[in-house]
PDB file of C-alpha atoms in Angstrom:
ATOM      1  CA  UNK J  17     -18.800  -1.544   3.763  1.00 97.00           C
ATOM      2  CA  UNK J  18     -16.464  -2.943   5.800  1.00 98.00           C
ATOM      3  CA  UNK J  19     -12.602  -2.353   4.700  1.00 98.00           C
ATOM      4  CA  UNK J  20      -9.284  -3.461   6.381  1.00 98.00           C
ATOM      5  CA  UNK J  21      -6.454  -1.416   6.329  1.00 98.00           C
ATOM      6  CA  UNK J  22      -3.225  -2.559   7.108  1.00 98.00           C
ATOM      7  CA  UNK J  23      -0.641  -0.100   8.166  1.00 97.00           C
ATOM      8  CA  UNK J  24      -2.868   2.512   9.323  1.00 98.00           C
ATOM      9  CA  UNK J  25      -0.868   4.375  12.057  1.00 96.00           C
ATOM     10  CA  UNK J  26       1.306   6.917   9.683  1.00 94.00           C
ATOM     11  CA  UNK J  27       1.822   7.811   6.019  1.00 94.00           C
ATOM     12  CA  UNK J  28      -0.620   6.070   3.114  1.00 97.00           C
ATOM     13  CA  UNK J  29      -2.540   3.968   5.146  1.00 97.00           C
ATOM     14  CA  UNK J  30      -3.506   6.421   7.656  1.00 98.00           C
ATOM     15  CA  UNK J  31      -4.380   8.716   4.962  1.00 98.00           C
ATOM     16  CA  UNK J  32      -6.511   5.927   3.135  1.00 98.00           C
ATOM     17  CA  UNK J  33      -7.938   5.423   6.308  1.00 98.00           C
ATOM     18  CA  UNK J  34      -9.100   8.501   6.826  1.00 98.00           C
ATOM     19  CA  UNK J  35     -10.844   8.647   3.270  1.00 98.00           C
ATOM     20  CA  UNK J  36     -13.000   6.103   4.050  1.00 98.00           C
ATOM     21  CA  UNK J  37     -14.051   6.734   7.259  1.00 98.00           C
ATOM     22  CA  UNK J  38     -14.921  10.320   6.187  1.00 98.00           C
ATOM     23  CA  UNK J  39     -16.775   8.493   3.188  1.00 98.00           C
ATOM     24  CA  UNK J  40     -19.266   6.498   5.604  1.00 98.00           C
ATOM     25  CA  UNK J  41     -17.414   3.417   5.892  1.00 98.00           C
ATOM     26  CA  UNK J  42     -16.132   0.726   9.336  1.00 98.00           C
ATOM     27  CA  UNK J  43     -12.321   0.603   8.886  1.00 98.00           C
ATOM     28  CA  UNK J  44     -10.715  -1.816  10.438  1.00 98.00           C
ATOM     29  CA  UNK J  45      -6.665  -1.228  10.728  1.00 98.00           C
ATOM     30  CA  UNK J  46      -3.734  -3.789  11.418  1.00 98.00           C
ATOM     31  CA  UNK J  47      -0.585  -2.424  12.630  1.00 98.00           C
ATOM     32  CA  UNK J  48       2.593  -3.103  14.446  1.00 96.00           C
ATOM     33  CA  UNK J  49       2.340   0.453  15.789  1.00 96.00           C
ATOM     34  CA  UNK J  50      -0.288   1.822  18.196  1.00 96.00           C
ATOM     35  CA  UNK J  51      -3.315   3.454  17.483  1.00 96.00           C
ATOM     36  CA  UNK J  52      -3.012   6.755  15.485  1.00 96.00           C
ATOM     37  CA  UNK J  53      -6.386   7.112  13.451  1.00 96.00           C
ATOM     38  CA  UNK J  54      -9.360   7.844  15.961  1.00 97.00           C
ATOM     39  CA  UNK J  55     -13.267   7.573  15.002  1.00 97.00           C
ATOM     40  CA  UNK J  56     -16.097   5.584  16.305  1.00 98.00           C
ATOM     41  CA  UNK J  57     -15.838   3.556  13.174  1.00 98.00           C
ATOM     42  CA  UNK J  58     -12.652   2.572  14.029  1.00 98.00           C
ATOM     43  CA  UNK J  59     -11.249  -0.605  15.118  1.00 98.00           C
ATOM     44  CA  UNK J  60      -7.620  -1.080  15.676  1.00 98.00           C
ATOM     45  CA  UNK J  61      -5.636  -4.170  16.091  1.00 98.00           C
ATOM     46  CA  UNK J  62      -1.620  -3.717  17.084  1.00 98.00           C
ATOM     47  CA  UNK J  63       0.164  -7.293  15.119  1.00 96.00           C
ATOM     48  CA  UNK J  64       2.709  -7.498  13.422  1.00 97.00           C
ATOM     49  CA  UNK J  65       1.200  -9.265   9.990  1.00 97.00           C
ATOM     50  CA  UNK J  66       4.226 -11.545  10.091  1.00 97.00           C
ATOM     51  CA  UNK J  67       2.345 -13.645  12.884  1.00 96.00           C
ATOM     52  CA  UNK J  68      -0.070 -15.548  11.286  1.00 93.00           C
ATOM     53  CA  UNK J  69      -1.076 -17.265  14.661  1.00 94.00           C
ATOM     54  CA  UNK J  70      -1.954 -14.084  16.151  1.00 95.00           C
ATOM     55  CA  UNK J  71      -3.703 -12.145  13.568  1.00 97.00           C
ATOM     56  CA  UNK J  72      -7.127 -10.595  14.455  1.00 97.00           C
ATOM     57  CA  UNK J  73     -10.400 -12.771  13.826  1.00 97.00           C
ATOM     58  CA  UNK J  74     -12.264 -10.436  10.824  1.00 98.00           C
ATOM     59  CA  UNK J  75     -14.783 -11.352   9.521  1.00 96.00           C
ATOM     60  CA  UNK J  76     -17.015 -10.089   6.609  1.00 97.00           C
ATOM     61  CA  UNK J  77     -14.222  -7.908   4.717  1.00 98.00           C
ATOM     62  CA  UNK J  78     -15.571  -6.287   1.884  1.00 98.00           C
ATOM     63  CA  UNK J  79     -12.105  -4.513   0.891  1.00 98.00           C
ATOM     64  CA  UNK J  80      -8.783  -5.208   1.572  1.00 99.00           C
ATOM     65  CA  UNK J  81      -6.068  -2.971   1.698  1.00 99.00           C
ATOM     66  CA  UNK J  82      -2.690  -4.211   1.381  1.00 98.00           C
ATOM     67  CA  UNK J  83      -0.137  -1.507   2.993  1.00 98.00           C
ATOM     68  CA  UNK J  84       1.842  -2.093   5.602  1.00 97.00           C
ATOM     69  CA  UNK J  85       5.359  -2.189   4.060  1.00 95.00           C
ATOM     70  CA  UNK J  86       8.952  -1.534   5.211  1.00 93.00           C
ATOM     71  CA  UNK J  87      12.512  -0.471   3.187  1.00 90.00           C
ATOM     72  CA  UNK J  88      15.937  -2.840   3.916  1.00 88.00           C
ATOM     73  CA  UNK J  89      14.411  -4.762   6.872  1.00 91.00           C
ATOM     74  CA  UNK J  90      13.304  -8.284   5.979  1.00 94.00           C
ATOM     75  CA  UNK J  91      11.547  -6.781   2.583  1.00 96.00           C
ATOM     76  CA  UNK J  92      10.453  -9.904   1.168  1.00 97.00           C
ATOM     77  CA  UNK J  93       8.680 -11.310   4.583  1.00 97.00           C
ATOM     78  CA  UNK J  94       6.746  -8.242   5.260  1.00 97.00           C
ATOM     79  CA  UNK J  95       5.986  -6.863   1.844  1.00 98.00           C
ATOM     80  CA  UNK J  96       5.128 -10.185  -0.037  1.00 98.00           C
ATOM     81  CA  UNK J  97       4.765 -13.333   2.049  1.00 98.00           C
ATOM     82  CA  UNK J  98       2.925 -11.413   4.985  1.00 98.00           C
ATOM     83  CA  UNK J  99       0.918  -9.204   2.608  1.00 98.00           C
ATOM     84  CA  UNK J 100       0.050 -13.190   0.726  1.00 98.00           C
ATOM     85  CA  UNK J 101      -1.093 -14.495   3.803  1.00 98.00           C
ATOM     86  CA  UNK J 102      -2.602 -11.368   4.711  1.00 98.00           C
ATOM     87  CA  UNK J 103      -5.007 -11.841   1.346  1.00 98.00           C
ATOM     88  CA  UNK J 104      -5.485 -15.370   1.572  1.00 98.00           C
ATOM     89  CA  UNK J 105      -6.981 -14.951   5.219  1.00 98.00           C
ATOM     90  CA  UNK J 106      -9.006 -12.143   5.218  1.00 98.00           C
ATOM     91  CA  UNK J 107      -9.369 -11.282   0.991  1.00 98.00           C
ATOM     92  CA  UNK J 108     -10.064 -14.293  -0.607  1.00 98.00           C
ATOM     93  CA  UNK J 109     -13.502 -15.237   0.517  1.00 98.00           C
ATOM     94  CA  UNK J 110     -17.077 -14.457  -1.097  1.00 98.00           C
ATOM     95  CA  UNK J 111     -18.130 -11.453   0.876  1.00 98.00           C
ATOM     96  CA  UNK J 112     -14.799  -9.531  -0.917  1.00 98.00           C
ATOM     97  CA  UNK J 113     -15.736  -6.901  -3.196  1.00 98.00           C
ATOM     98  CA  UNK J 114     -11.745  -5.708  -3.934  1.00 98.00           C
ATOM     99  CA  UNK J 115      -8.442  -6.231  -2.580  1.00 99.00           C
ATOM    100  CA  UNK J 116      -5.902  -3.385  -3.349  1.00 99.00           C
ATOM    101  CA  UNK J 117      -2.133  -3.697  -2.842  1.00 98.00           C
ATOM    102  CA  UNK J 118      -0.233  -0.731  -2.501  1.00 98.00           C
ATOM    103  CA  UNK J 119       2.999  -1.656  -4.414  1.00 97.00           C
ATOM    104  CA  UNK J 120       6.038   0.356  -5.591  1.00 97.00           C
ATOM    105  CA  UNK J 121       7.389   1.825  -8.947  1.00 95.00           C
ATOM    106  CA  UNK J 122      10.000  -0.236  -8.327  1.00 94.00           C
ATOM    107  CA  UNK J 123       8.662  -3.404  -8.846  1.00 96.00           C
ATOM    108  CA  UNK J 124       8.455  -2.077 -12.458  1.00 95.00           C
ATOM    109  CA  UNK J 125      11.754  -0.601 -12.593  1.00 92.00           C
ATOM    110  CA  UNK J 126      14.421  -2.448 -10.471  1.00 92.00           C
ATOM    111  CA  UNK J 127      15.563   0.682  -9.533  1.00 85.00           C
ATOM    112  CA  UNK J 128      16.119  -0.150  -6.004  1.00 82.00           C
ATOM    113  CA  UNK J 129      17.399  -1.837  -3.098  1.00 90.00           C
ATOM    114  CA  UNK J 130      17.780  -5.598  -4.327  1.00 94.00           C
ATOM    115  CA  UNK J 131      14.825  -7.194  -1.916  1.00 96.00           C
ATOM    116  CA  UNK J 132      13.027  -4.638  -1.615  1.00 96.00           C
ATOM    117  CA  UNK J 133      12.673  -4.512  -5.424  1.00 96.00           C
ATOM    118  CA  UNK J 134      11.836  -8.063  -5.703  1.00 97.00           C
ATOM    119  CA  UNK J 135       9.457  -7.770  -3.018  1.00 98.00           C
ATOM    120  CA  UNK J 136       7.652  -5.482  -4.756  1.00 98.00           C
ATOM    121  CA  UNK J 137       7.251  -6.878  -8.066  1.00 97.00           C
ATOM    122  CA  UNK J 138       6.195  -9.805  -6.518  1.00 98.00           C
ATOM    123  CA  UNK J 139       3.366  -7.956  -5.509  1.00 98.00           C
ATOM    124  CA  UNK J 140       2.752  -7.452  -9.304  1.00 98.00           C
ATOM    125  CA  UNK J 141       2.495 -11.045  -9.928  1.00 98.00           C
ATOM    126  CA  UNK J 142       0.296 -11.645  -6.949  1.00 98.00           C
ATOM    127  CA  UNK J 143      -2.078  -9.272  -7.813  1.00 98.00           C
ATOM    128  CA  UNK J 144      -2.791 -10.816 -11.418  1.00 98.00           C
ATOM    129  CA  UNK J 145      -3.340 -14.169  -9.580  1.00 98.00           C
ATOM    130  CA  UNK J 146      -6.089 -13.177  -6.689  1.00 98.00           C
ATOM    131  CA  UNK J 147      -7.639 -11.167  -9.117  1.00 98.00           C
ATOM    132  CA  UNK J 148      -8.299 -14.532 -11.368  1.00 98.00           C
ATOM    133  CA  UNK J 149      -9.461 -16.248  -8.185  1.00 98.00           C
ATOM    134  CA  UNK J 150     -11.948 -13.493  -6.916  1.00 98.00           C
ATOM    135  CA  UNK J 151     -13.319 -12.833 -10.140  1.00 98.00           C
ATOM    136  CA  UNK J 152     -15.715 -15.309  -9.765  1.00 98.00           C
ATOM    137  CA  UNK J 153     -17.319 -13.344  -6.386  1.00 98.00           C
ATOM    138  CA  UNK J 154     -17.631  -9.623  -9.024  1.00 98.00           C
ATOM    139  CA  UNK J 155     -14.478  -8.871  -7.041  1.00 98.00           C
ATOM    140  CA  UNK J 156     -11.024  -6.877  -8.487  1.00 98.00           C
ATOM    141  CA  UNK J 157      -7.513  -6.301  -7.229  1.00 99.00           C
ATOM    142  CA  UNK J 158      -5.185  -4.536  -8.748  1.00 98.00           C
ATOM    143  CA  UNK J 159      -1.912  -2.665  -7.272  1.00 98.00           C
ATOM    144  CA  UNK J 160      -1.292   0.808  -7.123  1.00 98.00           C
ATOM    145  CA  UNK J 161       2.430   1.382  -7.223  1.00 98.00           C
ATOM    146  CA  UNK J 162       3.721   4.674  -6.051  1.00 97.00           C
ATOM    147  CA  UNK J 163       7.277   6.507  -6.327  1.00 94.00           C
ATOM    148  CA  UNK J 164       8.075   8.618  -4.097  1.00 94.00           C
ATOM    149  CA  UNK J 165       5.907   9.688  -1.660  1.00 96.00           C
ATOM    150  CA  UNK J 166       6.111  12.320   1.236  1.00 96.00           C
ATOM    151  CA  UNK J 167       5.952  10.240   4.523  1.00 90.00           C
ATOM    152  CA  UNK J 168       8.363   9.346   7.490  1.00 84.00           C
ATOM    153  CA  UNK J 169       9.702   6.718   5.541  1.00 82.00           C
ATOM    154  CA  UNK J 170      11.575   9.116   3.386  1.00 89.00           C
ATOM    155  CA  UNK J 171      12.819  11.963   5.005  1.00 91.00           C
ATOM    156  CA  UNK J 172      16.372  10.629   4.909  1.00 92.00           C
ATOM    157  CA  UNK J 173      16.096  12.130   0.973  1.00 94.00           C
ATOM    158  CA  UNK J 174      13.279  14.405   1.164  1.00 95.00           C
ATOM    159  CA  UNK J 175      15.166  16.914   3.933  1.00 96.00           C
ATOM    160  CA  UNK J 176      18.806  16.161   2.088  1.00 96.00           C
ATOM    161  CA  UNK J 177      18.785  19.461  -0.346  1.00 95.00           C
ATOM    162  CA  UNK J 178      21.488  18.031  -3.072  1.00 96.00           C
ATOM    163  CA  UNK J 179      19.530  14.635  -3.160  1.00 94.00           C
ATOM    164  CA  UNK J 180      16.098  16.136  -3.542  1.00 95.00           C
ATOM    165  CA  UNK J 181      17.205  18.327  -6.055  1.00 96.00           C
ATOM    166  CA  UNK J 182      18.478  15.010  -8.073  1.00 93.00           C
ATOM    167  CA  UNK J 183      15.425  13.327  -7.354  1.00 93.00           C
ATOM    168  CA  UNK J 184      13.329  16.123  -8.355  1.00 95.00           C
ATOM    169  CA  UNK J 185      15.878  16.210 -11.781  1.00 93.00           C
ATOM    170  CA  UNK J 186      14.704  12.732 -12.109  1.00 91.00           C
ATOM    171  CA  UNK J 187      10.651  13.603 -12.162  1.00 94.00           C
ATOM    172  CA  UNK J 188       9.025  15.220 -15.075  1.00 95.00           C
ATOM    173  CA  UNK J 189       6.055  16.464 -12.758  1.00 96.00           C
ATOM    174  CA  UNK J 190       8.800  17.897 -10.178  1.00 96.00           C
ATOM    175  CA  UNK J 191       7.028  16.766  -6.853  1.00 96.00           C
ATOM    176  CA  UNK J 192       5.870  13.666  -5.148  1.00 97.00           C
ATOM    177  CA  UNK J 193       2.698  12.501  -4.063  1.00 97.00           C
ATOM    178  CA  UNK J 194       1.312  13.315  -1.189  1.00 97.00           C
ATOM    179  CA  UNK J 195      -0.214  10.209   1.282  1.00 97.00           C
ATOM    180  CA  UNK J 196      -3.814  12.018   0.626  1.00 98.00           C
ATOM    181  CA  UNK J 197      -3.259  11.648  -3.246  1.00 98.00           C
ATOM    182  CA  UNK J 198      -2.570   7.974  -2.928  1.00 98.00           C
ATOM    183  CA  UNK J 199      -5.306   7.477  -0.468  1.00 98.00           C
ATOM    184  CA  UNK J 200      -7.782   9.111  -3.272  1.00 98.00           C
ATOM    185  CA  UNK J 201      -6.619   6.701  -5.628  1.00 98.00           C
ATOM    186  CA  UNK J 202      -7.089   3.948  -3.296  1.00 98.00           C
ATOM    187  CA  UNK J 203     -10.602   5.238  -2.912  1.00 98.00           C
ATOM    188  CA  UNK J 204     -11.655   5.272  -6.357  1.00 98.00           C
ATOM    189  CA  UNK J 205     -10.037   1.443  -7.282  1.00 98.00           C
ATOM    190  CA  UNK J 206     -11.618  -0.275  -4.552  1.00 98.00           C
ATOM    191  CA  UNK J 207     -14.816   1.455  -4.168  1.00 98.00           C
ATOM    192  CA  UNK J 208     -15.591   3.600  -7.906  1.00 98.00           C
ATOM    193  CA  UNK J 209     -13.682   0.733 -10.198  1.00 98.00           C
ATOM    194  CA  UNK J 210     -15.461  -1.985 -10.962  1.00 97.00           C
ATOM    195  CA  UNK J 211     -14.019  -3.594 -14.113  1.00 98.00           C
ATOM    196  CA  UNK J 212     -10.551  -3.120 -13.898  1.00 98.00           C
ATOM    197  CA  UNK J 213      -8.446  -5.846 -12.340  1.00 98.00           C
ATOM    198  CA  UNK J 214      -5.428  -7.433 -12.048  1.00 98.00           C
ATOM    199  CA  UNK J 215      -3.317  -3.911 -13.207  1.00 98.00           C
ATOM    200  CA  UNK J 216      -0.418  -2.275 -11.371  1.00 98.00           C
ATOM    201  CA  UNK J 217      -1.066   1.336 -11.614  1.00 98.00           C
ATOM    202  CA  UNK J 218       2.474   3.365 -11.500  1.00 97.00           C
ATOM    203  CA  UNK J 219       1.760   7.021  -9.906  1.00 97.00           C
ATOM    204  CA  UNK J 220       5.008   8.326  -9.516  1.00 95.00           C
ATOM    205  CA  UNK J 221       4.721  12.122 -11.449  1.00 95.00           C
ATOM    206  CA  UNK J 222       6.606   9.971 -14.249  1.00 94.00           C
ATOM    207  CA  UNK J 223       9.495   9.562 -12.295  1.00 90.00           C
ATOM    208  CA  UNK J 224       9.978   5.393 -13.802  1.00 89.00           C
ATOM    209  CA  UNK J 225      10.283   6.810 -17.232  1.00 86.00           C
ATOM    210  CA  UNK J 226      13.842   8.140 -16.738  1.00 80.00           C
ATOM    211  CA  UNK J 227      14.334   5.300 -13.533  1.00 66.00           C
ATOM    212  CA  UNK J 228      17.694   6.551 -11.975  1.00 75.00           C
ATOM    213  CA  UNK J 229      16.802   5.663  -8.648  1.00 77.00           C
ATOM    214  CA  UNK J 230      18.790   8.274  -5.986  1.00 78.00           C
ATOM    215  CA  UNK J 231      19.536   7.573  -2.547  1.00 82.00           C
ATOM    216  CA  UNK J 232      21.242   8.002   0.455  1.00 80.00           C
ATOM    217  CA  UNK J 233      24.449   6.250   0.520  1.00 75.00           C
TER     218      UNK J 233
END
């Protein structure tokens, strides 16, 4: 099959990346960033998923992959109106089998920065309405919405001993996921699933059932 990544050059989507392409299948990756994942089933296009006039001509996507997400810099563009027109372009179209968005705990919880929490659970709401419109190809898309995860993005907390140990006081299963663990669940919604839709998966170690969000100021 064919899948489309976006975000693929570091963290979760170069991890789900990798799954695939070790499982057999073309990946196709979007990303601001250059070129990090290398295979001969690998295509990479450098965009920023903002610019709808210069995203990549794709054609014949069989799963979409919704990643590519930032923290405090215009939240709400990136991580819901791109990742929208993102779907709507290359997701929404009979050849799709399922489109994934990789959400956020927080979009459950509120427990974090103001946009980047609305963002998010926008993505919830999103999710339940493609997956009503490409029911009617045998298609899914739900959201898998991690906590904390152990990528670039948060190193600010994860090398900061007094706020790891709070965060880690804050997480029944006393670790966070690792990009491969996300990537496995990406695998098995898009490609194993085929009757559950329009759900936002939390896999945080239960960290959003005591949802005292800890930062760095």
């Amino acid at each position: 099959m064919k899948i489309l990544i976006t975000g693929t050059s570091q963290g979760i989507g170069k991890a789900i990346a990798e799954i695939f392409l070790k499982n057999g299948h073309k990946v196709v990756g979007i990303d601001r960033l250059s070129q990090s994942v290398y295979h001969s089933n690998y295509t990479h296009f450098t965009c920023d998923i903002r610019d709808i006039d210069n995203l990549p001509d794709i054609q014949g996507v069989n799963i979409l992959i919704n990643n590519a997400g930032t923290q405090n810099e215009d939240d709400i563009d990136i991580n819901l109106k791109a990742l929208i027109q993102i779907t709507e372009k290359y997701g929404v179209q009979s050849e799709i089998c399922s489109v994934l968005n990789i959400g956020s705990a927080s979009g459950h919880t509120g427990a974090e920065f103001p946009q980047y929490c609305a963002s998010k659970g926008g993505v919830i709401a999103y999710t339940k309405n493609v997956a009503m419109r490409i029911a009617q190809y045998g298609a899914t898309c739900n959201s898998i919405d991690p906590g904390g995860v152990l990528t670039p993005l948060n190193e600010c907390v994860i090398t900061d001993p007094v706020l790891w140990q709070k965060i880690m006081d804050e997480t029944p299963l006393k670790r966070w996921a690792t990009p491969e663990e996300i990537a496995q669940w990406a695998y098995f919604m898009t490609v194993t699933n085929k009757l559950c839709t329009g759900q936002s998966i939390i896999v945080d170690g239960g960290e959003s059932i005591n949802y005292n969000f800890v930062w760095k100021d």
